[in-house]
């Protein structure tokens, strides 16, 4: 007895929601577009944006249908649209409610455990057709193909009343295969004759298959897990259609609202996701650094260099001795704080190339570093660095683009390892890619369909030689104390791997550095006018002194790298303005790179310029400060002498 009033109430709530949210106006505009079109339509498709919170506050029953019975909710909105079209005569050629295809596009789902899809749970409730939310990284993506969005069928018996009209309209529903919409064995419900499709009314849409990897499995790419089966277990196929096409990029991280269904995955049957909506995943950043680093920062405020110097000196003391490879460790920290968000393009990235005679220790340091950011990837020689193309295993005939290590590190760090292990053709490809900051793969049309062309893939996180912002030579063999420290550290690690060798490792933990980097990389810094002037002055002066008959050896990317290193040092210092003291660090690092590539210049920078003394106590920190201050005066004199026309605010000597 209460069923009819309940249906009327939910329909009324749907209409009120559409009116309040602006959906009704969009609906009438879509109807006007259909009505004014010269084409004949059997199916009228309407996309309605739904905010579950707002609609639940308006009507709890309708909100429950939206979240737990989306197909039933779509039927309610379909009925509302049918009534509106007929009452207001919005589409002249419209005849039956079955012609309406309503897609409810949810803005979000409640952030509750019941709405999160977890592939570890068993049994998987994929038959409920309810919506869920999942987070993942795109590791592969197919090319765009066509699917049947809607079709009209007629009874093949001419004398049957259903041999004309719009009785049999079939539209795609979430999770359905192509055969559920288009087949040759459908029969008439009145006379049991076979139905035939009216081909002129078939409506085609676009679809794409995206392979997502569960966010929790990202540690596999840091090189600490060899359980490839775990990687396969955590990946799943997401079917993306129509308006959502090309909203996802390889290597990026997303929140997907969708309906889990059981479908073919190559020779197996697995859980797939029919995407309802896609959102870029926004990484949460800490609101402050840890208390030990807060205390350190407060006592180091008197100098622009002490805090970052101590950070570099103690960095990675869990894997290498304190005070060893300090310049390299400073470069690593600068590179880490310049990592960006997934959706950021070629911003202020900062790439590092290290040359060393002790590859084992540097490898250990690099491997430790990539674990400090969410998107740290260690490249394996068995994988491709950029992208590969293979045939879609689901039998669609489309090409599938598989992400390589560099693309998986989108917005983070990719540790490519020893470049000597790469073949010449790979290095040539690397050079080409790093100059343009993008890569593309060729997909042959004859193999994957005639309408398939080149598929571009987004930003990769490295450069090569001249394009590297930081190029460092690491050699501690000439320092007897450092060599003994390395030997002692390695022996202790071999005997007692879990023992904390240095007290600083307990005071400033790996988690403290991880939190510091996450906080620092989100600091928005501004370049002061004095700093910008000093950078340009150094650039012009260096071009003059590094120019011969063959031209200047200063790379075209010099200004960008100097700006990026200056910004990175300001971020690592937890400042919001780039000072001239930050520019000095950038200049010294850049000059070291130039010296390695092209030899020294008038502005001579020794290899130990960043850390001229061992940092043992407060006195050694002040000695380093005095040295850097004197070097800053030398930089000003160099700019004043060799950079005419550049105004530098040199202090009185």
XYZ file of C-alpha atoms in Angstrom:
653
model
C 0.000 0.000 0.000
C 2.935 2.360 0.738
C 4.896 1.530 -2.409
C 3.269 4.112 -4.725
C 3.611 7.070 -2.318
C 7.261 6.054 -1.717
C 8.000 6.033 -5.449
C 6.305 9.388 -5.925
C 8.254 10.857 -3.028
C 11.630 9.712 -4.369
C 10.777 10.997 -7.851
C 9.798 14.342 -6.386
C 13.072 14.427 -4.399
C 15.029 13.671 -7.575
C 13.298 16.522 -9.391
C 13.917 18.944 -6.506
C 17.591 17.927 -6.387
C 18.019 18.452 -10.128
C 16.419 21.882 -9.807
C 18.584 22.961 -6.843
C 21.857 21.586 -8.217
C 21.518 23.044 -11.703
C 21.019 19.607 -13.216
C 17.545 20.481 -14.479
C 18.868 23.420 -16.485
C 21.602 21.242 -18.002
C 18.973 18.613 -18.798
C 16.785 21.097 -20.694
C 19.841 22.363 -22.597
C 20.689 18.788 -23.615
C 17.081 18.262 -24.729
C 17.251 21.435 -26.803
C 20.436 20.159 -28.467
C 18.748 16.839 -29.321
C 15.609 18.606 -30.578
C 17.527 20.964 -32.874
C 19.744 18.214 -34.290
C 19.190 16.942 -37.823
C 19.953 13.372 -36.719
C 17.363 10.809 -35.670
C 17.901 9.298 -32.208
C 16.660 6.091 -30.661
C 18.544 6.728 -27.400
C 18.841 10.035 -25.553
C 21.746 10.049 -23.112
C 21.827 12.401 -20.118
C 24.678 12.705 -17.598
C 23.536 13.988 -14.194
C 26.055 15.039 -11.536
C 25.155 13.707 -8.091
C 26.477 14.825 -4.709
C 25.572 11.914 -2.373
C 25.764 14.098 0.744
C 23.346 16.719 -0.575
C 20.869 14.204 -1.954
C 20.892 12.144 1.261
C 20.081 15.258 3.296
C 17.185 15.941 0.921
C 15.812 12.381 0.911
C 17.462 9.527 2.811
C 15.762 6.808 0.755
C 16.942 8.239 -2.547
C 20.429 8.752 -1.084
C 20.506 5.103 -0.061
C 19.541 4.052 -3.589
C 22.331 6.243 -5.027
C 25.001 4.637 -2.825
C 23.833 1.032 -2.687
C 21.460 0.482 -5.616
C 22.676 2.844 -8.368
C 20.705 1.037 -11.096
C 17.463 1.571 -9.184
C 18.377 5.221 -8.631
C 19.040 5.640 -12.364
C 15.544 4.309 -13.096
C 14.028 6.957 -10.793
C 15.868 9.755 -12.579
C 14.945 8.156 -15.917
C 11.273 8.407 -14.953
C 11.702 12.061 -13.933
C 13.375 12.869 -17.259
C 10.601 11.059 -19.144
C 7.902 13.086 -17.378
C 9.769 16.354 -17.984
C 10.231 15.701 -21.712
C 6.583 14.790 -22.222
C 5.141 17.543 -20.031
C 7.279 20.327 -21.469
C 7.470 18.870 -25.023
C 11.242 19.201 -24.985
C 11.962 16.682 -27.787
C 9.454 16.367 -30.614
C 10.569 12.941 -31.860
C 10.669 11.383 -28.381
C 8.256 8.472 -27.784
C 9.037 6.100 -24.881
C 10.817 6.117 -21.511
C 13.007 3.234 -22.674
C 14.740 5.696 -25.021
C 16.284 7.550 -22.080
C 19.769 6.510 -20.913
C 20.589 8.210 -17.600
C 24.172 8.198 -16.259
C 24.469 9.310 -12.615
C 27.979 10.720 -12.136
C 28.840 10.795 -8.401
C 31.117 13.549 -7.113
C 32.431 11.370 -4.289
C 31.641 8.586 -1.845
C 31.611 8.724 1.969
C 35.144 8.210 3.276
C 34.164 5.163 5.323
C 35.749 1.672 5.328
C 32.629 0.081 3.841
C 33.056 2.116 0.637
C 36.755 1.316 0.092
C 37.513 -1.561 -2.251
C 40.095 -3.924 -0.822
C 41.284 -6.775 -3.000
C 42.574 -8.591 0.091
C 39.019 -9.179 1.290
C 37.358 -12.466 0.495
C 34.770 -13.221 -0.654
C 34.570 -10.239 -3.003
C 31.011 -8.911 -3.229
C 31.083 -8.019 -6.918
C 27.456 -9.014 -7.622
C 25.854 -6.268 -5.551
C 26.346 -3.613 -8.264
C 27.028 -1.064 -5.545
C 29.564 1.748 -5.780
C 32.935 1.696 -4.092
C 36.107 3.775 -4.038
C 39.691 2.761 -4.680
C 43.098 4.397 -4.916
C 45.795 3.360 -7.323
C 48.568 4.229 -9.759
C 48.132 3.838 -13.523
C 50.651 1.253 -14.729
C 49.153 0.582 -18.170
C 46.597 2.089 -20.510
C 44.987 0.847 -23.698
C 44.275 2.922 -26.768
C 40.719 4.229 -27.176
C 38.279 1.856 -28.874
C 34.587 1.939 -29.679
C 31.722 0.229 -27.858
C 27.949 0.179 -28.332
C 26.357 2.771 -26.101
C 22.792 2.038 -27.250
C 20.844 0.256 -30.001
C 17.315 -0.201 -31.310
C 15.865 -3.635 -32.063
C 12.710 -4.552 -34.002
C 10.746 -7.769 -34.229
C 11.577 -9.634 -37.435
C 7.902 -10.683 -37.833
C 6.330 -7.960 -40.002
C 2.825 -8.568 -38.640
C 3.986 -8.139 -35.030
C 3.135 -4.707 -33.557
C 6.709 -4.555 -32.195
C 8.182 -4.658 -35.706
C 8.202 -0.860 -35.472
C 8.467 1.769 -32.746
C 10.866 1.849 -29.805
C 9.793 -1.122 -27.741
C 13.202 -2.781 -27.700
C 15.957 -0.336 -26.763
C 19.157 -1.759 -25.313
C 21.756 0.443 -23.614
C 25.075 -0.329 -21.953
C 24.878 -0.803 -18.191
C 27.919 -0.737 -15.873
C 29.835 -3.984 -15.991
C 28.101 -5.365 -19.068
C 30.044 -6.760 -22.010
C 29.394 -5.858 -25.652
C 27.431 -9.074 -26.131
C 24.956 -7.992 -23.462
C 23.988 -5.016 -25.644
C 24.412 -6.433 -29.164
C 23.550 -10.041 -30.030
C 21.615 -11.964 -32.679
C 19.604 -14.242 -30.378
C 17.277 -11.714 -28.728
C 13.599 -12.699 -29.143
C 10.342 -10.777 -29.140
C 8.436 -11.000 -25.865
C 5.126 -11.021 -27.757
C 5.593 -13.488 -30.612
C 8.968 -15.080 -29.749
C 10.402 -14.177 -33.163
C 14.032 -13.149 -33.416
C 14.818 -9.457 -33.047
C 16.899 -7.645 -35.645
C 18.921 -4.512 -35.016
C 18.043 -1.261 -36.771
C 21.634 -0.328 -37.598
C 20.938 3.321 -38.417
C 20.093 3.937 -34.756
C 23.166 2.337 -33.215
C 24.997 4.775 -30.918
C 28.731 4.285 -30.418
C 30.781 5.491 -27.473
C 34.468 5.366 -26.568
C 36.120 3.155 -24.005
C 39.566 2.659 -22.581
C 41.015 0.029 -20.270
C 43.318 1.354 -17.564
C 45.402 -0.916 -15.350
C 45.629 0.343 -11.767
C 48.105 -0.828 -9.156
C 47.021 -0.655 -5.531
C 48.844 2.244 -3.856
C 50.087 -0.051 -1.097
C 52.101 -2.063 -3.632
C 54.300 0.889 -4.630
C 57.065 -0.350 -2.334
C 57.724 -3.084 -4.896
C 59.234 -0.455 -7.204
C 61.674 0.695 -4.518
C 63.605 -2.523 -5.000
C 62.927 -4.062 -1.581
C 60.479 -6.738 -2.736
C 60.878 -9.390 -5.374
C 57.388 -10.824 -4.913
C 56.076 -10.095 -8.395
C 52.977 -12.155 -7.667
C 52.011 -9.592 -5.057
C 52.260 -6.889 -7.717
C 49.929 -8.847 -9.996
C 47.504 -9.492 -7.155
C 47.170 -5.799 -6.419
C 46.499 -4.666 -9.984
C 43.076 -4.488 -11.553
C 41.461 -3.303 -14.760
C 39.345 -0.149 -14.785
C 36.976 0.371 -17.717
C 36.745 4.072 -18.551
C 34.067 5.336 -20.941
C 32.971 8.449 -22.829
C 33.488 11.694 -20.828
C 36.114 10.041 -18.616
C 38.333 9.069 -21.559
C 41.925 10.394 -21.307
C 41.367 11.833 -17.824
C 44.061 9.500 -16.503
C 47.788 9.617 -17.228
C 50.306 6.829 -16.996
C 52.197 6.908 -13.719
C 49.729 9.250 -12.003
C 47.722 8.386 -8.898
C 43.924 8.565 -8.752
C 40.824 7.957 -6.656
C 38.283 6.035 -8.714
C 34.589 5.745 -7.890
C 33.145 2.719 -9.633
C 31.270 -0.563 -9.576
C 33.249 -3.824 -9.184
C 32.257 -6.517 -11.655
C 33.565 -9.930 -12.595
C 35.007 -9.999 -16.095
C 37.582 -11.591 -18.413
C 41.239 -10.774 -17.808
C 43.137 -12.640 -20.480
C 42.667 -16.392 -19.936
C 41.339 -15.784 -16.412
C 38.253 -14.270 -14.804
C 38.998 -11.444 -12.380
C 37.439 -8.450 -10.673
C 37.281 -5.361 -12.874
C 36.003 -1.860 -12.141
C 33.500 0.095 -14.221
C 34.524 3.715 -13.530
C 31.787 6.140 -12.528
C 34.081 9.081 -11.800
C 37.805 9.805 -11.530
C 39.639 12.267 -9.286
C 43.320 13.165 -9.039
C 44.756 11.865 -5.790
C 45.985 14.676 -3.555
C 48.833 13.650 -1.294
C 48.429 14.695 2.326
C 51.392 16.694 3.639
C 52.414 17.121 7.284
C 51.574 20.405 8.985
C 54.992 20.665 10.662
C 58.396 19.023 10.894
C 59.318 16.724 13.784
C 60.262 18.166 17.188
C 63.963 17.175 16.949
C 64.274 19.129 13.685
C 62.267 22.017 15.139
C 64.805 22.267 17.971
C 67.698 22.066 15.508
C 66.186 24.788 13.336
C 65.713 27.124 16.297
C 69.409 26.987 17.272
C 70.573 27.316 13.628
C 68.559 30.448 12.785
C 71.620 32.695 13.020
C 73.081 31.280 9.792
C 71.548 30.561 6.381
C 73.794 27.507 5.923
C 74.088 25.690 9.289
C 70.725 23.913 9.227
C 71.133 22.416 5.755
C 74.773 21.615 6.479
C 73.814 19.550 9.525
C 70.988 17.894 7.603
C 73.408 16.749 4.896
C 76.103 15.728 7.401
C 73.779 13.380 9.330
C 71.660 12.220 6.392
C 71.442 8.445 5.820
C 73.599 7.644 8.863
C 71.726 4.339 8.949
C 73.516 3.182 5.769
C 76.758 5.210 5.507
C 78.977 6.959 8.073
C 78.225 10.499 9.230
C 80.255 13.116 7.356
C 80.912 10.964 4.271
C 79.770 12.128 0.818
C 78.265 15.305 2.276
C 78.103 17.145 -1.063
C 76.288 14.238 -2.679
C 73.917 13.982 0.292
C 73.128 17.690 0.051
C 72.369 17.253 -3.658
C 70.078 14.323 -2.905
C 68.158 16.354 -0.325
C 67.793 19.251 -2.776
C 66.499 16.864 -5.429
C 64.033 15.273 -2.997
C 62.452 18.568 -1.945
C 61.939 19.499 -5.604
C 59.747 16.486 -6.279
C 56.259 17.579 -7.188
C 52.666 16.388 -7.382
C 51.516 13.783 -9.901
C 49.692 16.309 -12.050
C 52.589 18.752 -12.236
C 54.450 18.909 -15.503
C 58.051 19.869 -16.077
C 58.305 22.291 -13.168
C 61.327 22.931 -10.960
C 62.641 19.387 -11.198
C 66.226 18.835 -10.160
C 68.096 15.865 -11.619
C 71.289 14.392 -10.229
C 74.093 12.452 -11.908
C 76.844 11.066 -9.665
C 80.199 9.714 -10.833
C 82.046 7.547 -8.324
C 84.701 4.898 -7.900
C 82.732 3.378 -5.010
C 79.506 2.362 -6.723
C 78.391 0.092 -3.861
C 78.248 2.832 -1.227
C 76.626 5.366 -3.560
C 74.105 2.730 -4.662
C 73.277 2.100 -1.008
C 72.796 5.829 -0.426
C 70.585 6.287 -3.484
C 68.489 3.236 -2.603
C 67.935 4.626 0.877
C 66.922 8.014 -0.530
C 64.166 6.833 -2.885
C 62.297 5.388 0.098
C 61.848 8.867 1.582
C 59.276 9.969 -0.997
C 55.959 8.291 -1.883
C 56.946 7.791 -5.511
C 60.482 6.484 -5.364
C 61.300 3.893 -8.043
C 64.445 1.857 -8.555
C 64.894 0.928 -12.193
C 65.583 -2.714 -12.933
C 67.562 -3.786 -15.991
C 64.862 -6.341 -16.778
C 62.237 -3.577 -17.170
C 61.925 -0.793 -19.707
C 62.856 2.678 -18.530
C 60.038 4.460 -20.356
C 57.209 2.549 -22.033
C 56.458 -0.569 -24.039
C 53.540 -1.558 -26.256
C 51.804 -4.904 -26.162
C 48.463 -6.320 -27.214
C 45.596 -5.953 -24.753
C 45.228 -9.319 -23.026
C 41.452 -8.889 -22.766
C 40.984 -9.596 -26.445
C 39.820 -6.129 -27.474
C 42.444 -5.975 -30.240
C 43.667 -2.626 -28.885
C 47.220 -1.776 -27.951
C 48.177 -1.497 -24.289
C 50.912 0.931 -23.235
C 52.861 -0.356 -20.231
C 54.581 2.129 -17.925
C 58.332 1.880 -17.429
C 60.307 2.819 -14.336
C 60.594 6.537 -15.152
C 56.868 6.905 -15.742
C 56.082 5.022 -12.541
C 58.151 7.636 -10.692
C 55.873 10.449 -11.856
C 56.092 13.268 -9.335
C 58.881 11.472 -7.482
C 62.371 10.029 -7.957
C 63.619 7.400 -10.398
C 66.975 5.823 -9.579
C 68.247 4.573 -12.942
C 71.319 2.853 -11.503
C 74.620 2.447 -13.325
C 74.317 4.018 -16.783
C 77.196 1.891 -18.015
C 74.871 -1.116 -17.934
C 72.569 0.438 -20.543
C 73.113 -0.281 -24.229
C 73.859 2.516 -26.679
C 70.389 2.555 -28.223
C 68.855 2.893 -24.753
C 71.187 5.761 -23.912
C 70.346 7.470 -27.203
C 66.658 7.114 -26.387
C 67.353 8.418 -22.889
C 69.147 11.451 -24.312
C 66.270 12.209 -26.689
C 63.629 11.806 -24.017
C 65.422 13.866 -21.409
C 65.945 16.787 -23.738
C 62.203 17.037 -24.450
C 60.981 15.851 -21.006
C 58.509 13.543 -22.751
C 58.450 10.278 -24.612
C 56.232 8.727 -27.258
C 55.712 5.224 -28.520
C 54.724 4.204 -32.034
C 51.701 1.944 -32.356
C 51.447 0.357 -35.826
C 47.947 0.806 -37.224
C 47.968 -2.484 -39.151
C 48.555 -4.396 -35.954
C 46.234 -2.564 -33.591
C 43.640 -0.924 -35.880
C 43.866 1.599 -38.693
C 42.677 4.533 -36.556
C 45.523 4.224 -34.071
C 48.338 6.782 -34.297
C 51.155 7.857 -31.985
C 50.329 7.870 -28.286
C 52.096 10.526 -26.220
C 53.039 9.871 -22.653
C 53.717 12.554 -20.083
C 56.673 13.841 -18.151
C 59.643 11.675 -17.085
C 61.864 12.653 -14.139
C 65.440 12.848 -15.483
C 67.868 14.444 -17.915
C 71.265 13.571 -19.305
C 74.663 15.234 -18.785
C 74.275 18.888 -19.835
C 70.616 18.830 -18.864
C 71.397 17.431 -15.413
C 71.044 20.179 -12.852
C 73.652 18.570 -10.587
C 76.651 16.558 -11.783
C 78.813 15.419 -8.860
C 82.027 13.433 -8.602
C 82.166 11.412 -5.366
C 85.559 10.227 -4.144
C 86.415 9.678 -0.498
C 89.456 7.460 -1.148
C 91.878 10.389 -0.812
C 90.590 11.025 2.723
C 92.109 8.418 5.024
C 89.631 9.161 7.823
C 86.622 8.765 5.514
C 87.957 5.502 4.100
C 88.419 4.077 7.597
C 84.939 5.253 8.567
C 83.440 3.424 5.604
C 85.324 0.219 6.444
C 84.340 0.424 10.123
C 80.708 1.153 9.254
C 80.483 -1.744 6.793
C 82.020 -4.191 9.282
C 79.622 -3.155 12.030
C 76.635 -3.454 9.690
C 77.799 -6.931 8.650
C 78.184 -8.130 12.254
C 75.087 -6.391 13.723
C 72.707 -5.218 10.973
C 70.073 -3.986 13.463
C 72.467 -2.082 15.738
C 72.312 1.722 15.684
C 75.910 2.796 15.074
C 75.500 6.537 15.603
C 73.428 8.298 18.313
C 72.325 10.795 15.657
C 70.492 7.972 13.882
C 68.217 7.676 16.908
C 67.866 11.425 17.426
C 67.103 12.212 13.756
C 65.372 9.144 12.373
C 64.484 8.153 8.828
C 60.872 9.061 9.615
C 61.998 12.556 10.693
C 63.731 13.079 7.338
C 60.716 11.671 5.482
C 58.445 14.136 7.281
C 60.868 17.019 6.696
C 61.006 16.341 2.946
C 57.210 16.011 2.704
C 56.802 19.347 4.494
C 59.584 21.206 2.681
C 58.578 20.228 -0.857
C 55.173 21.878 -0.390
C 56.634 25.236 0.652
C 55.859 27.924 -1.921
C 59.007 30.034 -2.264
C 59.424 33.439 -3.877
C 62.573 34.572 -5.637
C 63.809 37.887 -4.222
C 64.917 40.569 -6.662
C 68.483 40.509 -5.326
C 68.692 36.733 -5.740
C 67.380 36.869 -9.295
C 69.857 39.621 -10.149
C 72.742 37.595 -8.715
C 71.749 34.499 -10.722
C 71.587 36.447 -13.971
C 74.850 38.196 -13.151
C 76.648 34.902 -12.546
C 75.163 33.438 -15.732
C 76.326 36.340 -17.919
C 79.767 36.428 -16.307
C 80.222 32.671 -16.740
C 79.158 32.822 -20.381
C 81.849 35.433 -20.955
C 84.685 33.529 -19.269
C 83.594 30.148 -20.668
C 83.401 31.220 -24.318
C 86.024 30.278 -26.899
C 86.194 29.986 -30.679
C 83.655 27.144 -30.542
C 81.135 29.158 -28.531
C 80.059 29.100 -24.897
C 80.145 25.933 -22.819
C 77.341 27.216 -20.598
C 74.282 25.004 -21.284
C 71.031 26.602 -22.376
C 69.340 25.159 -19.308
C 71.759 26.877 -16.894
C 69.354 29.582 -15.690
C 66.571 27.083 -15.030
C 68.855 24.815 -13.042
C 70.309 27.691 -11.021
C 66.806 28.900 -10.189
C 65.703 25.390 -9.238
C 68.706 24.715 -6.986
C 68.288 28.086 -5.265
C 64.605 27.372 -4.638
C 65.443 23.880 -3.373
C 67.965 25.188 -0.842
C 65.444 27.750 0.393
C 62.844 24.969 0.802
C 65.318 22.727 2.611
C 66.095 25.685 4.886
C 62.312 25.984 5.456
C 62.246 29.548 4.132
C 59.617 31.093 1.879
C 61.996 33.496 0.149
C 65.087 32.655 -1.893
C 68.051 34.604 -0.481
C 71.389 35.398 -2.052
C 72.889 32.814 0.329
C 70.715 30.174 -1.345
C 71.998 31.331 -4.729
C 75.578 30.849 -3.515
C 74.947 27.146 -2.788
C 73.352 26.758 -6.228
C 76.266 28.491 -7.945
C 78.870 26.357 -6.163
C 77.083 23.131 -7.124
C 76.626 24.287 -10.688
C 80.239 25.409 -10.981
C 81.372 21.990 -9.737
C 79.335 20.411 -12.535
C 80.822 22.744 -15.143
C 84.337 22.024 -13.878
C 83.779 18.281 -14.252
C 82.505 18.708 -17.821
C 84.654 21.551 -19.165
C 87.398 22.352 -16.641
C 87.741 25.218 -14.174
C 87.314 28.924 -14.922
C 88.390 32.247 -13.431
C 85.846 31.649 -10.683
C 87.592 28.593 -9.267
C 85.559 26.308 -7.009
C 87.427 23.444 -5.298
C 85.692 20.050 -4.889
C 85.333 20.625 -1.132
C 83.743 24.074 -1.509
C 80.415 23.066 0.064
C 82.028 21.285 3.015
C 85.567 22.648 3.437
C 85.896 21.202 6.966
C 84.594 18.146 8.767
C 81.519 19.057 10.812
C 82.255 17.823 14.323
C 81.135 20.616 16.622
C 79.912 24.202 16.781
C 83.366 25.552 15.954
C 83.561 23.597 12.685
C 80.107 24.872 11.713
C 81.268 28.461 12.183
C 84.437 27.759 10.192
C 82.269 26.544 7.320
C 80.121 29.656 7.633
C 83.171 31.909 7.419
C 84.436 30.054 4.349
C 81.083 30.341 2.591
C 80.881 34.039 3.457
C 84.299 34.625 1.883
C 83.235 32.603 -1.177
C 80.126 34.765 -1.434
C 82.349 37.877 -1.600
C 84.407 36.206 -4.339
C 81.223 35.484 -6.297
C 80.191 39.146 -6.070
C 83.611 40.292 -7.302
C 83.455 37.776 -10.161
C 80.030 39.062 -11.251
C 81.143 42.681 -10.904
C 84.271 42.060 -13.006
C 82.974 39.801 -15.778
C 79.306 40.675 -15.940
C 79.128 44.290 -17.188
C 75.710 45.812 -17.212
C 74.549 43.609 -14.309
C 73.804 45.368 -11.064
C 74.772 43.370 -8.007
C 74.150 44.648 -4.480
C 77.680 44.073 -3.226
C 78.131 44.863 0.468
C 80.956 47.147 1.588
C 84.173 45.232 2.219
